[in-house]
Coordinates of C-alpha atoms and ligand atoms in Angstrom, one line a residue:
M6 CA -43.7 -105.8 46.3
H7 CA -42.8 -102.9 48.7
P8 CA -45.4 -100.1 48.6
T9 CA -42.8 -97.4 47.7
T10 CA -41.7 -99.4 44.7
I11 CA -45.1 -99.1 43.1
K12 CA -45.7 -95.4 43.8
T13 CA -44.2 -92.8 41.5
Y14 CA -41.6 -90.5 42.8
A15 CA -44.1 -87.6 42.3
E16 CA -46.7 -89.4 44.4
R17 CA -44.2 -90.0 47.1
A18 CA -43.0 -86.4 47.0
K19 CA -46.5 -85.2 47.9
L20 CA -46.6 -87.3 51.1
H21 CA -43.1 -86.8 52.4
P22 CA -42.7 -84.8 55.7
N23 CA -39.0 -83.9 55.1
P24 CA -38.3 -80.9 52.8
T25 CA -35.1 -82.4 51.4
A26 CA -36.6 -85.7 50.6
R27 CA -39.6 -83.9 49.0
R28 CA -37.3 -81.8 46.9
L29 CA -35.2 -84.8 45.8
L30 CA -38.3 -86.7 44.8
E31 CA -39.7 -83.7 42.9
I32 CA -36.4 -83.2 41.1
M33 CA -36.3 -86.9 40.1
E34 CA -39.7 -86.6 38.6
R35 CA -39.1 -83.3 36.9
K36 CA -35.7 -84.3 35.4
K37 CA -36.6 -87.9 34.9
S38 CA -33.4 -88.7 36.7
N39 CA -32.7 -91.2 39.5
L40 CA -29.0 -90.8 39.0
A41 CA -26.6 -89.3 41.6
V42 CA -23.1 -88.5 40.5
S43 CA -20.3 -89.0 43.0
V44 CA -17.7 -86.4 42.3
D45 CA -14.7 -87.9 44.0
V46 CA -12.0 -85.6 42.7
T47 CA -9.5 -83.6 44.6
T48 CA -9.6 -80.0 43.4
V49 CA -12.4 -77.4 43.3
K50 CA -11.9 -76.8 39.6
E51 CA -12.3 -80.5 38.8
V52 CA -15.4 -80.8 41.0
L53 CA -17.0 -77.7 39.4
D54 CA -16.1 -78.8 35.8
I55 CA -17.8 -82.2 36.3
V56 CA -20.8 -80.6 38.0
R57 CA -21.2 -78.1 35.2
S58 CA -21.1 -80.8 32.5
V59 CA -23.4 -83.4 34.2
G60 CA -25.5 -81.2 36.5
T61 CA -28.6 -81.2 34.2
K62 CA -28.6 -85.1 34.0
V63 CA -28.6 -85.8 37.8
C64 CA -30.9 -85.4 40.7
C65 CA -28.1 -85.3 43.2
V66 CA -24.4 -84.4 43.4
K67 CA -22.5 -86.3 46.0
T68 CA -19.3 -84.9 47.5
H69 CA -16.4 -86.0 49.7
C70 CA -15.4 -82.5 50.9
D71 CA -12.5 -83.8 52.9
I72 CA -10.7 -84.9 49.7
I73 CA -10.8 -81.5 48.1
Q74 CA -7.4 -80.0 48.7
D75 CA -8.4 -76.3 48.1
F76 CA -11.9 -76.5 49.7
T77 CA -13.3 -73.1 50.8
L78 CA -16.8 -72.0 51.8
D79 CA -16.9 -69.9 48.6
F80 CA -16.6 -73.2 46.7
A81 CA -19.5 -74.5 48.7
K82 CA -21.5 -71.4 47.9
E83 CA -20.9 -71.9 44.2
L84 CA -22.0 -75.5 44.5
V85 CA -25.2 -74.4 46.1
R86 CA -25.7 -71.8 43.4
L87 CA -25.3 -74.5 40.7
S88 CA -27.6 -76.8 42.6
Q89 CA -30.3 -74.2 42.3
Q90 CA -29.6 -73.3 38.7
M91 CA -29.2 -76.9 37.5
D92 CA -31.8 -78.4 39.9
F93 CA -30.1 -81.0 42.0
I94 CA -29.5 -81.6 45.7
I95 CA -26.1 -81.8 47.4
F96 CA -25.2 -84.9 49.4
E97 CA -22.1 -84.7 51.4
D98 CA -20.9 -88.3 51.9
R99 CA -19.3 -87.6 55.3
K100 CA -20.2 -91.0 56.9
F101 CA -20.3 -89.7 60.4
A102 CA -19.5 -92.4 62.9
D103 CA -18.9 -90.9 66.4
I104 CA -20.8 -90.1 69.5
G105 CA -23.6 -87.5 69.3
N106 CA -21.6 -84.6 70.8
T107 CA -18.7 -85.0 68.4
V108 CA -20.8 -85.5 65.2
T109 CA -22.8 -82.3 66.1
L110 CA -19.5 -80.4 66.0
Q111 CA -18.2 -82.2 62.9
Y112 CA -21.5 -81.4 61.1
S113 CA -21.8 -77.8 62.0
A114 CA -18.2 -76.5 62.6
G115 CA -14.6 -76.9 61.4
L116 CA -13.3 -76.0 58.0
H117 CA -16.2 -77.6 56.1
R118 CA -19.4 -76.5 58.0
I119 CA -21.2 -79.2 56.2
S120 CA -24.7 -78.4 57.6
S121 CA -24.5 -74.9 56.0
W122 CA -24.4 -76.2 52.5
A123 CA -25.2 -79.9 52.2
D124 CA -28.9 -80.9 51.8
L125 CA -28.2 -84.5 52.7
T126 CA -25.5 -86.3 54.6
N127 CA -25.0 -89.8 55.9
A128 CA -24.0 -91.7 59.1
H129 CA -23.1 -95.1 60.3
P130 CA -25.6 -96.4 62.8
L131 CA -22.7 -98.1 64.7
P132 CA -22.6 -95.7 67.7
G133 CA -26.3 -96.0 68.4
P134 CA -29.2 -93.5 68.3
G135 CA -27.2 -90.7 69.9
I136 CA -25.6 -90.1 66.5
I137 CA -29.0 -89.4 65.0
S138 CA -30.0 -87.1 67.9
G139 CA -26.8 -85.1 67.6
L140 CA -27.0 -84.7 63.8
S141 CA -30.7 -83.9 63.9
S142 CA -30.2 -81.2 66.5
V143 CA -28.2 -79.3 63.8
G144 CA -29.8 -80.5 60.6
Q145 CA -33.5 -80.8 61.2
P146 CA -34.1 -77.1 61.9
L147 CA -32.4 -76.4 58.6
G148 CA -34.7 -78.9 56.8
R149 CA -31.7 -81.2 56.0
G150 CA -31.9 -85.0 55.7
L151 CA -29.9 -87.9 56.9
L152 CA -29.2 -91.4 55.4
L153 CA -28.1 -94.3 57.6
L154 CA -25.7 -96.8 56.1
A155 CA -27.7 -100.0 56.5
E156 CA -25.6 -101.9 53.9
M157 CA -22.4 -101.3 52.0
S158 CA -21.2 -102.2 48.6
S159 CA -17.7 -103.3 49.5
K160 CA -16.7 -107.0 49.6
D161 CA -16.9 -108.7 53.0
N162 CA -18.3 -105.6 54.8
L163 CA -19.9 -106.1 58.2
A164 CA -23.1 -104.2 57.6
T165 CA -25.3 -107.3 57.0
G166 CA -28.0 -109.3 58.7
Q167 CA -28.8 -108.2 62.2
Y168 CA -26.8 -105.0 61.8
T169 CA -28.9 -104.0 58.8
T170 CA -32.2 -104.9 60.6
E171 CA -31.2 -102.7 63.6
A172 CA -30.2 -99.8 61.3
V173 CA -33.7 -99.8 59.9
Q174 CA -35.2 -100.1 63.4
M175 CA -33.1 -97.2 64.6
A176 CA -34.4 -95.1 61.7
R177 CA -38.0 -96.0 62.6
Q178 CA -37.5 -95.1 66.2
A179 CA -36.0 -91.7 65.3
G180 CA -39.2 -90.7 63.6
R181 CA -39.7 -89.3 60.1
G182 CA -38.5 -85.7 60.4
F183 CA -34.7 -86.2 59.7
V184 CA -33.8 -89.7 58.8
V185 CA -35.0 -89.9 55.2
G186 CA -33.5 -93.2 54.1
F187 CA -30.6 -95.5 53.7
I188 CA -27.5 -96.2 51.8
A189 CA -28.2 -99.9 51.0
M190 CA -28.0 -102.4 48.2
N191 CA -31.6 -103.6 48.6
R192 CA -35.0 -102.4 49.7
V193 CA -34.1 -102.9 53.3
D194 CA -37.1 -101.1 54.7
I195 CA -39.6 -104.0 54.4
P196 CA -42.6 -103.4 56.7
S197 CA -42.4 -105.0 60.1
P198 CA -44.9 -107.8 60.8
V199 CA -46.9 -105.3 63.1
S200 CA -47.1 -102.8 60.3
K201 CA -48.3 -105.4 57.8
I202 CA -51.1 -106.5 60.2
Q203 CA -52.0 -102.8 60.8
K204 CA -52.1 -102.1 57.0
V205 CA -54.5 -105.0 56.4
N206 CA -56.8 -104.2 59.3
G207 CA -56.6 -100.4 59.2
M208 CA -56.1 -100.7 63.0
V209 CA -53.5 -99.4 65.4
N210 CA -53.2 -100.9 68.8
G211 CA -56.8 -102.0 68.5
H212 CA -58.1 -98.4 68.3
G213 CA -59.1 -98.4 64.7
H214 CA -57.3 -95.2 63.6
G215 CA -56.1 -96.2 60.2
N216 CA -53.6 -93.4 59.8
A217 CA -52.0 -93.3 63.2
S218 CA -48.6 -94.8 63.8
V219 CA -47.6 -98.2 65.1
N220 CA -45.3 -97.0 67.9
G221 CA -46.5 -93.5 68.5
N222 CA -43.7 -91.7 66.6
G223 CA -45.3 -91.4 63.3
N224 CA -43.4 -94.2 61.6
G225 CA -46.0 -96.7 60.9
Y226 CA -48.0 -97.9 58.0
G227 CA -51.3 -96.6 59.2
G228 CA -52.7 -95.6 55.8
D229 CA -51.4 -93.9 52.7
K230 CA -51.0 -90.5 54.2
E231 CA -48.7 -91.9 56.9
M232 CA -47.0 -94.4 54.7
E233 CA -43.4 -95.0 55.7
D234 CA -41.2 -93.8 52.9
Y235 CA -37.5 -94.3 53.0
L236 CA -35.3 -93.4 50.1
I237 CA -32.8 -96.1 49.2
L238 CA -29.6 -94.6 47.6
T239 CA -27.3 -97.3 46.2
P240 CA -23.6 -97.0 45.3
G241 CA -21.5 -99.7 43.6
V242 CA -23.0 -99.1 40.1
Q243 CA -21.5 -99.3 36.6
L244 CA -22.9 -100.2 33.2
S245 CA -21.5 -103.7 33.5
K246 CA -21.0 -105.8 36.6
G247 CA -17.5 -106.1 38.2
G248 CA -15.4 -104.4 40.8
D249 CA -12.2 -102.6 41.5
T250 CA -8.9 -103.8 43.1
L251 CA -9.9 -102.6 46.5
G252 CA -13.1 -104.5 47.2
Q253 CA -15.7 -102.2 45.5
Q254 CA -18.4 -104.3 43.8
Y255 CA -20.5 -103.1 40.9
R256 CA -24.0 -104.0 39.7
T257 CA -25.9 -102.5 36.8
P258 CA -28.6 -99.8 37.0
H259 CA -31.2 -102.4 36.0
Q260 CA -30.1 -104.8 38.9
V261 CA -30.2 -102.0 41.4
I262 CA -33.5 -100.2 40.4
F263 CA -35.5 -103.0 38.9
D264 CA -34.3 -106.2 40.7
S265 CA -33.6 -104.7 44.1
G266 CA -36.2 -101.9 44.1
C267 CA -33.8 -99.1 45.1
D268 CA -34.5 -95.5 44.3
V269 CA -31.3 -93.8 43.2
I270 CA -28.1 -95.1 41.7
I271 CA -24.9 -93.4 42.8
V272 CA -22.2 -93.5 40.2
G273 CA -18.6 -92.2 40.6
R274 CA -15.8 -93.5 38.4
G275 CA -18.3 -94.8 35.9
I276 CA -18.9 -91.1 35.0
Y277 CA -16.1 -88.9 36.2
A278 CA -13.3 -91.2 35.1
V279 CA -14.5 -91.2 31.5
K280 CA -12.6 -87.9 30.8
G281 CA -14.2 -85.6 28.2
K282 CA -17.3 -87.8 27.8
E283 CA -18.8 -87.2 31.3
A284 CA -22.1 -85.7 30.0
E285 CA -22.6 -88.4 27.4
V286 CA -21.9 -91.2 29.8
A287 CA -24.1 -89.6 32.5
E288 CA -26.9 -89.6 30.0
E289 CA -26.5 -93.3 29.5
Y290 CA -26.7 -94.0 33.2
R291 CA -29.7 -91.6 33.5
K292 CA -31.5 -93.4 30.8
A293 CA -30.8 -96.9 32.0
A294 CA -31.8 -96.2 35.6
W295 CA -35.0 -94.3 34.5
E296 CA -36.1 -97.1 32.2
A297 CA -35.6 -99.6 35.0
Y298 CA -37.8 -97.5 37.3
E299 CA -40.5 -97.2 34.6
R300 CA -40.4 -100.9 34.0
R301 CA -40.7 -101.6 37.7
L302 CA -43.8 -99.3 37.9
R303 CA -45.4 -101.3 35.1
C304 CA -45.0 -104.6 36.9
Ligands
LIG16 O1 -18.7 -95.5 41.7 P1 -17.5 -95.4 42.5 O2 -17.0 -96.8 43.0 O3 -16.3 -94.7 41.9 O4 -17.8 -94.6 43.9 C1 -18.8 -94.9 44.8 C2 -19.0 -93.8 45.8 C3 -17.8 -93.5 46.6 C4 -18.0 -94.2 47.9 O5 -17.5 -93.5 49.0 C5 -19.5 -94.3 48.0 O6 -20.0 -94.2 46.7 N1 -20.1 -95.5 48.7 C6 -20.9 -95.4 49.8 C7 -21.7 -94.2 50.1 C8 -22.3 -93.3 49.1 O7 -22.0 -94.0 51.3 C9 -21.2 -96.5 50.5 C10 -20.8 -97.8 50.1 O8 -21.1 -98.8 50.7 N2 -20.1 -97.8 49.0 C11 -19.7 -96.7 48.3 O9 -19.0 -96.9 47.2 O10 -17.8 -92.1 46.8

């Protein structure tokens, strides 16, 4: 069992060095919600209507700001206001995938100025560690967080095997300040063999400091205080298994949280496409995912 899957969200919040990860874990505990809603609709009114109806049920609202045809920074301000009032974090699902210099500009500038309003964003590790350095130069001073896409939910995607392993490695090498977790289908952050030995012996590099890091950047499993803790946010979730016609694959909240040990389910069409019943359905997802988490803790 992975150490983070047997700790409560509240316990993990206390130990996390990143302010956004800490806030997310605290909200999860407070609202008993490990549900993120993905609001993939194309007008400001639709986004805000959905957020107002499900905001109290979720720990996180995920946006795709580039599909909102009338996006303005005033809309972003209103979303931030709602996030404070209704107690959730904002995750802009931008999936950055370019060289460090370009993503720095995409994150901070342009029409969307994502870093000015989104607590969390995500990036593909494909371009190498420069993408993390670029994004962190903007986001870390603001207390923002980044998720790397270590796995994807779509059929026949290429983010598997060695790619996934290297995504996790890249996060570890970046340190704990900005990369707070992964988009993944599983608990991809299993401890490296060195970390396991270190945890058993309470030793690092033979010096016997139980809470130091394995590789000198604070990532290791040196002891509880320094425990590596990545959040695993998982899309491809509906109340019953299945898929769509374009390769999306769905698992249930129980499979994702209990069987795979992930932290947060991300649900889009399962909630926003059930018009007029969004709040009711969101409550069903919240309950299912929270019960799966509580069951996992009891194992
Ligand atoms: O529940 P759905 O299928 O309506 O929406 C799933 C949401 C969409 C995708 O862009 C996103 O989750 N997503 C991601 C993310 C969050 O990065 C990765 C992935 O592998 N699959 C996926 O569906 O907004």
